[in-house]
Coordinates of C-alpha atoms and ligand atoms in Angstrom, one line a residue:
M1 CA -7.5 -34.1 12.0
I2 CA -4.8 -32.5 10.0
A3 CA -4.1 -29.2 11.6
N4 CA -2.8 -26.1 9.8
A5 CA 0.7 -25.0 10.7
R6 CA 0.8 -22.7 13.7
R7 CA 2.1 -19.8 11.6
L8 CA -1.3 -19.5 10.1
D9 CA -3.2 -19.4 13.4
G10 CA -5.3 -16.2 13.5
K11 CA -4.6 -15.4 9.9
Q12 CA -7.3 -17.4 8.1
Q13 CA -9.6 -14.5 7.5
S14 CA -8.5 -10.9 7.4
T15 CA -10.7 -8.1 8.6
I16 CA -11.0 -6.9 5.1
R17 CA -12.3 -10.2 3.7
A18 CA -14.7 -10.6 6.7
M19 CA -16.2 -7.1 5.9
T20 CA -16.5 -8.0 2.2
E21 CA -18.6 -11.1 3.2
R22 CA -20.8 -8.9 5.5
C23 CA -21.2 -6.4 2.7
V24 CA -22.3 -9.1 0.2
A25 CA -24.8 -10.5 2.8
V26 CA -26.6 -7.2 3.2
G27 CA -26.2 -6.1 -0.5
G28 CA -24.1 -3.1 0.4
I29 CA -21.6 -1.0 -1.5
N30 CA -18.1 -2.2 -0.9
L31 CA -15.7 0.7 -0.1
G32 CA -13.8 -1.8 2.1
Q33 CA -11.4 -3.7 -0.1
G34 CA -8.6 -1.7 -1.6
L35 CA -9.6 -3.0 -4.9
S36 CA -9.7 -0.5 -7.7
R37 CA -12.6 -0.7 -10.1
T38 CA -11.0 1.8 -12.4
P39 CA -10.6 0.2 -15.9
P40 CA -7.0 -0.3 -17.1
P41 CA -5.8 2.2 -19.8
A42 CA -7.5 1.2 -23.1
S43 CA -4.3 1.7 -25.1
L44 CA -2.5 -0.7 -22.7
L45 CA -5.1 -3.4 -23.4
D46 CA -4.9 -2.8 -27.1
T47 CA -1.1 -3.0 -27.4
G48 CA -1.2 -6.0 -25.0
A49 CA -3.7 -7.9 -27.1
A50 CA -1.5 -7.3 -30.2
H51 CA 1.7 -8.4 -28.4
F52 CA 0.4 -11.4 -26.5
K53 CA 0.7 -13.9 -29.3
T54 CA 4.3 -13.1 -30.0
A55 CA 5.3 -12.8 -26.3
D56 CA 7.6 -15.4 -24.6
H57 CA 5.4 -17.9 -22.8
S58 CA 8.2 -19.7 -21.0
Y59 CA 9.9 -18.9 -17.7
S60 CA 11.8 -15.6 -17.6
L61 CA 15.1 -15.2 -15.8
A62 CA 14.5 -15.3 -12.0
Q63 CA 15.3 -11.5 -11.9
G64 CA 12.8 -10.8 -14.7
D65 CA 12.6 -10.1 -18.4
P66 CA 15.6 -7.8 -19.5
A67 CA 13.3 -5.4 -21.3
L68 CA 11.1 -4.9 -18.3
R69 CA 14.1 -4.4 -16.0
K70 CA 15.5 -1.8 -18.4
A71 CA 12.1 0.0 -18.5
I72 CA 11.9 -0.1 -14.6
A73 CA 15.5 1.3 -14.3
R74 CA 14.7 4.1 -16.7
K75 CA 11.6 5.0 -14.7
L76 CA 13.5 4.8 -11.4
T77 CA 16.0 7.3 -12.7
A78 CA 13.5 9.7 -14.3
Y79 CA 10.7 9.5 -11.8
N80 CA 12.2 8.4 -8.5
G81 CA 15.7 10.0 -8.9
I82 CA 17.4 6.6 -8.1
D83 CA 20.2 5.2 -10.3
I84 CA 19.8 1.4 -10.4
D85 CA 21.7 -1.1 -12.5
P86 CA 19.0 -3.1 -14.5
D87 CA 21.3 -6.1 -14.6
D88 CA 21.8 -6.7 -10.9
G89 CA 19.7 -4.1 -9.1
I90 CA 16.1 -5.2 -10.0
V91 CA 14.0 -8.3 -9.4
A92 CA 10.6 -8.5 -11.1
T93 CA 8.2 -10.2 -8.8
I94 CA 4.7 -11.5 -8.4
G95 CA 3.3 -8.1 -7.4
A96 CA 4.8 -5.8 -4.8
S97 CA 3.6 -8.4 -2.4
G98 CA 6.0 -10.9 -3.9
A99 CA 8.8 -8.4 -3.6
Y100 CA 8.0 -7.8 0.1
N101 CA 7.9 -11.5 0.8
A102 CA 11.3 -12.0 -0.9
V103 CA 12.9 -9.1 1.0
L104 CA 11.6 -10.5 4.3
L105 CA 12.9 -14.0 3.5
A106 CA 16.2 -12.6 2.3
Y107 CA 16.9 -10.4 5.3
L108 CA 15.0 -11.2 8.4
N109 CA 15.4 -14.2 10.7
P110 CA 12.7 -15.5 13.1
G111 CA 12.8 -13.3 16.2
D112 CA 14.1 -10.2 14.5
G113 CA 12.1 -7.0 15.0
I114 CA 10.6 -5.0 12.1
L115 CA 9.5 -1.4 12.7
L116 CA 6.0 -0.6 11.3
P117 CA 4.8 3.0 11.5
E118 CA 1.1 3.1 12.3
P119 CA -1.3 3.1 10.6
F120 CA 0.2 0.4 8.4
Y121 CA -0.9 -1.8 5.5
G122 CA -2.0 -5.0 7.3
Y123 CA -0.2 -7.2 4.9
H124 CA 3.1 -5.7 6.0
R125 CA 2.5 -7.1 9.5
A126 CA 0.9 -10.4 8.4
A127 CA 3.7 -11.4 6.1
A128 CA 6.4 -10.5 8.6
E129 CA 4.6 -12.6 11.3
L130 CA 4.4 -15.5 8.9
Y131 CA 8.3 -15.7 8.9
G132 CA 8.4 -15.3 12.7
V133 CA 9.5 -11.7 12.5
M134 CA 8.2 -9.5 15.4
P135 CA 6.2 -6.4 14.5
E136 CA 7.4 -3.3 16.3
P137 CA 4.6 -0.8 15.8
I138 CA 5.4 2.9 15.9
G139 CA 2.4 4.6 17.4
L140 CA 2.1 8.0 15.7
T141 CA -0.1 10.9 16.7
A142 CA -3.4 11.4 14.8
P143 CA -4.4 12.9 12.6
E144 CA -1.1 13.7 11.0
F145 CA 0.8 10.5 11.9
R146 CA 4.1 12.4 11.6
L147 CA 7.2 10.1 11.7
T148 CA 9.9 11.5 14.1
K149 CA 13.2 10.3 15.3
Q150 CA 11.8 10.2 18.9
A151 CA 9.0 7.9 17.8
L152 CA 11.5 5.6 16.0
E153 CA 13.7 5.5 19.1
A154 CA 10.7 4.8 21.4
S155 CA 9.6 1.8 19.4
A156 CA 12.9 0.1 18.5
S157 CA 14.5 -2.7 20.5
E158 CA 17.6 -4.7 20.4
R159 CA 15.9 -7.1 18.0
T160 CA 15.2 -4.4 15.4
R161 CA 16.7 -5.1 12.0
A162 CA 14.5 -3.2 9.5
I163 CA 11.9 -0.5 9.1
V164 CA 9.0 -0.5 6.6
L165 CA 8.0 2.8 5.0
C166 CA 4.9 3.2 2.8
T167 CA 4.6 6.5 0.9
P168 CA 1.9 7.6 -0.1
N169 CA 0.6 5.6 2.8
N170 CA -2.2 3.0 2.8
P171 CA -4.4 3.8 4.7
S172 CA -3.7 7.4 5.8
G173 CA -2.7 8.8 2.4
R174 CA 0.3 10.6 4.0
R175 CA 3.2 11.4 1.8
L176 CA 6.5 11.2 3.7
T177 CA 8.3 14.6 3.8
A178 CA 12.0 15.2 3.4
D179 CA 12.2 15.9 7.2
E180 CA 10.7 12.5 8.0
I181 CA 12.9 10.7 5.5
T182 CA 16.0 12.5 7.0
A183 CA 14.9 11.3 10.5
V184 CA 14.7 7.7 9.2
A185 CA 18.1 8.1 7.6
Q186 CA 19.7 9.2 10.8
F187 CA 18.1 6.5 12.8
A188 CA 18.8 3.7 10.3
E189 CA 22.4 4.8 10.2
E190 CA 22.8 4.7 14.0
R191 CA 21.1 1.3 14.2
D192 CA 22.4 -0.1 10.9
L193 CA 18.9 -1.0 9.7
L194 CA 17.6 -2.2 6.4
V195 CA 15.0 0.2 5.0
I196 CA 12.1 -1.3 3.0
T197 CA 10.0 1.2 1.2
D198 CA 6.7 0.3 -0.4
E199 CA 5.8 2.9 -3.0
I200 CA 3.0 1.2 -4.9
Y201 CA 0.9 4.5 -4.7
E202 CA 3.8 6.6 -6.0
Y203 CA 1.9 8.1 -8.9
I204 CA -1.4 8.7 -6.9
Y205 CA -1.2 12.0 -5.1
Y206 CA -3.1 15.2 -4.8
T207 CA -0.8 17.7 -3.1
P208 CA 1.9 19.7 -4.9
G209 CA 5.5 18.5 -5.0
R210 CA 7.1 15.4 -6.7
H211 CA 7.0 12.0 -5.2
L212 CA 9.9 11.6 -2.7
S213 CA 11.6 8.2 -2.7
P214 CA 13.6 7.5 0.4
A215 CA 16.3 5.7 -1.6
A216 CA 16.9 9.0 -3.5
F217 CA 18.3 10.5 -0.3
T218 CA 22.0 9.7 -0.4
P219 CA 22.4 8.5 3.2
L220 CA 19.7 5.9 2.6
T221 CA 20.6 4.7 -0.9
H222 CA 23.0 1.9 0.2
R223 CA 20.6 0.5 2.8
T224 CA 17.2 0.8 1.1
I225 CA 15.2 -1.6 -1.0
T226 CA 12.4 0.1 -3.0
I227 CA 9.3 -2.0 -3.7
S228 CA 6.7 -1.0 -6.2
G229 CA 4.5 -2.5 -8.8
L230 CA 1.9 -1.8 -11.6
S231 CA -1.3 -2.9 -9.8
K232 CA -2.4 0.5 -8.6
T233 CA -1.1 3.0 -11.1
Y234 CA -2.4 1.1 -14.1
S235 CA -5.4 -0.7 -12.4
I236 CA -4.0 -4.1 -13.4
P237 CA -3.6 -5.9 -10.0
G238 CA -4.4 -9.2 -11.6
W239 CA -1.3 -9.1 -13.8
R240 CA 0.7 -9.5 -10.7
I241 CA 3.7 -7.5 -11.8
G242 CA 5.9 -5.8 -9.1
Y243 CA 9.5 -5.4 -8.3
A244 CA 12.2 -4.8 -5.7
A245 CA 15.1 -2.5 -6.6
G246 CA 18.2 -1.3 -4.9
P247 CA 22.0 -1.6 -5.0
G248 CA 23.2 -4.9 -6.4
H249 CA 24.7 -6.1 -3.1
L250 CA 21.2 -5.8 -1.5
I251 CA 19.3 -7.2 -4.3
Q252 CA 21.3 -10.5 -4.9
P253 CA 19.7 -12.3 -1.9
V254 CA 16.2 -11.0 -2.8
R255 CA 16.7 -12.5 -6.3
T256 CA 17.5 -15.9 -4.7
A257 CA 14.5 -15.7 -2.4
A258 CA 12.1 -14.7 -5.2
D259 CA 13.5 -17.5 -7.4
I260 CA 12.8 -20.1 -4.6
L261 CA 9.4 -18.6 -3.8
S262 CA 7.9 -18.4 -7.3
V263 CA 10.6 -19.0 -10.1
C264 CA 9.6 -15.8 -11.9
A265 CA 6.8 -13.3 -12.5
P266 CA 4.4 -14.2 -15.4
T267 CA 6.7 -13.8 -18.5
P268 CA 4.2 -12.6 -21.1
L269 CA 2.7 -10.1 -18.7
Q270 CA 6.2 -8.8 -17.8
Q271 CA 6.7 -8.1 -21.5
L272 CA 3.3 -6.4 -21.9
A273 CA 4.0 -4.3 -18.7
V274 CA 6.8 -2.4 -20.5
D275 CA 4.1 -0.6 -22.5
A276 CA 2.5 0.6 -19.3
L277 CA 5.8 2.1 -18.1
E278 CA 6.0 4.1 -21.4
L279 CA 2.6 5.7 -21.2
P280 CA 2.7 9.5 -21.7
E281 CA 2.6 12.0 -18.8
A282 CA -1.0 12.9 -19.7
F283 CA -2.1 9.4 -18.5
Y284 CA -0.8 10.2 -15.0
T285 CA -2.3 13.6 -14.7
G286 CA -5.6 12.3 -16.0
M287 CA -5.6 9.5 -13.4
R288 CA -4.8 11.9 -10.5
D289 CA -7.5 14.3 -11.6
Q290 CA -10.0 11.4 -11.7
Y291 CA -9.1 10.1 -8.3
R292 CA -9.1 13.6 -6.8
T293 CA -12.7 14.1 -8.0
Q294 CA -13.7 10.7 -6.6
R295 CA -12.0 11.5 -3.3
D296 CA -13.9 14.8 -3.0
R297 CA -17.2 13.3 -3.9
V298 CA -16.9 10.4 -1.4
A299 CA -15.5 12.7 1.3
S300 CA -18.4 15.2 1.0
A301 CA -20.9 12.3 1.0
F302 CA -19.6 11.1 4.4
R303 CA -19.3 14.7 5.7
S304 CA -22.9 15.4 4.8
A305 CA -23.9 12.4 6.9
G306 CA -22.1 13.9 9.9
L307 CA -19.0 11.7 9.6
E308 CA -15.7 13.7 9.1
P309 CA -13.2 12.3 6.6
N310 CA -9.5 13.2 6.5
H311 CA -8.0 15.0 3.5
P312 CA -5.6 12.4 2.0
E313 CA -2.5 13.6 0.2
G314 CA -2.2 10.5 -1.8
A315 CA -3.3 6.8 -2.4
Y316 CA -7.1 6.2 -2.7
Y317 CA -8.5 5.9 0.8
L318 CA -10.3 8.1 3.3
L319 CA -10.1 7.7 7.0
I320 CA -13.5 8.5 8.4
D321 CA -13.5 9.8 12.0
C322 CA -16.3 8.0 13.9
S323 CA -15.6 9.4 17.3
S324 CA -19.0 11.2 17.2
L325 CA -20.8 7.8 17.0
R326 CA -21.8 6.0 20.1
V327 CA -19.6 2.9 19.3
Q328 CA -16.9 1.1 21.2
D329 CA -14.4 0.7 18.4
G330 CA -13.9 0.7 14.6
F331 CA -15.5 -2.7 14.2
E332 CA -18.8 -1.4 15.7
A333 CA -18.4 1.8 13.6
A334 CA -18.0 -0.2 10.4
E335 CA -21.0 -2.3 11.3
A336 CA -23.1 0.8 12.1
I337 CA -22.2 2.4 8.8
L338 CA -23.0 -0.8 6.9
T339 CA -26.4 -1.3 8.6
T340 CA -27.4 2.4 8.5
A341 CA -26.2 3.4 5.1
G342 CA -25.4 0.1 3.3
V343 CA -21.8 1.1 2.8
A344 CA -18.9 -1.3 3.8
T345 CA -15.7 0.2 5.2
I346 CA -12.8 -1.3 7.1
P347 CA -12.3 -0.8 10.9
G348 CA -9.2 1.2 11.8
E349 CA -8.1 -1.7 13.9
A350 CA -6.9 -3.5 10.7
F351 CA -4.1 -0.9 10.4
H352 CA -2.8 -0.9 14.0
H353 CA -1.1 -3.5 16.2
N354 CA -2.5 -1.9 19.3
K355 CA -5.7 0.2 19.8
P356 CA -5.9 3.0 17.2
P357 CA -5.6 6.5 18.7
Y358 CA -9.2 7.3 17.7
T359 CA -12.2 5.4 16.3
Y360 CA -12.1 5.4 12.6
V361 CA -12.9 3.3 9.5
R362 CA -11.2 3.3 6.0
A363 CA -13.2 3.9 2.8
C364 CA -11.7 3.2 -0.6
F365 CA -12.8 5.7 -3.3
A366 CA -11.2 4.0 -6.3
V367 CA -14.6 2.3 -6.9
S368 CA -16.8 2.5 -10.0
Q369 CA -18.7 5.7 -10.9
E370 CA -21.9 3.8 -10.2
D371 CA -20.8 2.9 -6.7
I372 CA -19.8 6.5 -6.1
S373 CA -23.2 7.7 -7.1
R374 CA -24.9 5.0 -4.9
T375 CA -22.7 6.0 -2.0
E376 CA -23.7 9.6 -2.3
K377 CA -27.4 8.7 -2.5
Q378 CA -27.3 6.2 0.4
L379 CA -25.3 8.5 2.7
A380 CA -27.6 11.4 1.9
T381 CA -30.6 9.5 3.2
A382 CA -28.9 7.6 6.0
D383 CA -30.0 8.7 9.5
F384 CA -27.1 8.4 12.0
S385 CA -28.9 10.7 14.6
T386 CA -29.7 7.9 17.0
L387 CA -26.0 6.8 16.9
M388 CA -24.6 10.2 17.4
G389 CA -23.1 10.5 20.9
T390 CA -20.9 13.0 22.7
G391 CA -17.6 11.5 21.8
A392 CA -14.9 14.1 21.0
T393 CA -13.6 14.3 17.5
I394 CA -9.9 14.6 16.9
Ligands
PLP1 C1 0.7 -0.5 0.4 C2 0.4 -1.7 -0.5 N1 1.4 -2.5 -1.0 C3 1.2 -3.5 -1.8 C4 -0.1 -3.8 -2.2 C5 -0.3 -5.0 -3.1 O1 0.4 -4.8 -4.3 P1 0.5 -5.9 -5.4 O2 -0.8 -6.1 -6.1 O3 1.5 -5.4 -6.4 O4 1.0 -7.2 -4.8 C6 -1.2 -3.1 -1.8 C7 -2.5 -3.4 -2.2 O5 -3.5 -3.0 -1.6 C8 -0.9 -2.0 -0.9 O6 -1.9 -1.2 -0.5

């Protein structure tokens, strides 16, 4: 028998994919996968269709199409407050995932430690482990999951080389505050750490105040690589356009790693993506309004069924507190919600290295209008009374 490499052991099927399969088997509504069902902006598809024939269909430079890098640099200055040289400070990649992989390959050796504040996006851990990098989870206190210098100190070790931030966070929706970023800056300076910040949900938030990019904080600028992409903001995850950005000296090895990994991001789609970055402000406010409405509808559907959701500041997920259900863990909670209400969610365990601080599941509300209406109906008639125990809620 030809065995798979050991690095894949335990990685064949993620919790999210397993839940999707269970959902299909029972004909449920899938709020599990973080897959937006929002249609892409119509104008983007129209201009894309017009430009596709004349686009370049060859390889682009490894660092990406010059027009795309210029558009990203303009956006980084105007929106994120970060000055980046489009020539040597940006690499266009196969999604934000491609950027994260290239950064790991460029900077982390097997056996190095990488700090992951919990809850984290499972891919951040899985990809690190693939390269032999040791996850160092930072257990934060629910429900706020506030990142402090003490928490950083408690989780770091002699191996620690980098920290991964994610703001707004998948799954908690938390937006990092200036105080939290300052704590990271002090700690990263003391330990000489690389800061990797995944800001793929940067335009999706519901609380006042502009998006804060860690790299815009001067003490962090020289040691931070900002990762983002177009998948979430413009609902085009299949285009696979993302990027890593930072000071030229940090980006050069990332460019080499991305080149070896995948040569370049899809050239014609890089060129079409420039139009997305030039959409007017009204697009972003409209998108936020739509997701806010969806968040509130799905949240009240769970609440009326006796399950308390959090109130996310950003991204498009709800954490549903299941401490009131007589279940052992998030896996049992997700199964109970699927069998009782026909709604698939993801166990909280998918976002923690160790046991989550309370029993919860994650529900994605960037689903179709039809699925939102079905979720409301099915949760309104679901009877959780036999499952309700005496467990304390947080
Ligand atoms: C935090 C985070 N980063 C990255 C990604 C994937 O981004 P991309 O499609 O650009 O690879 C996701 C998708 O769910 C995500 O939640």
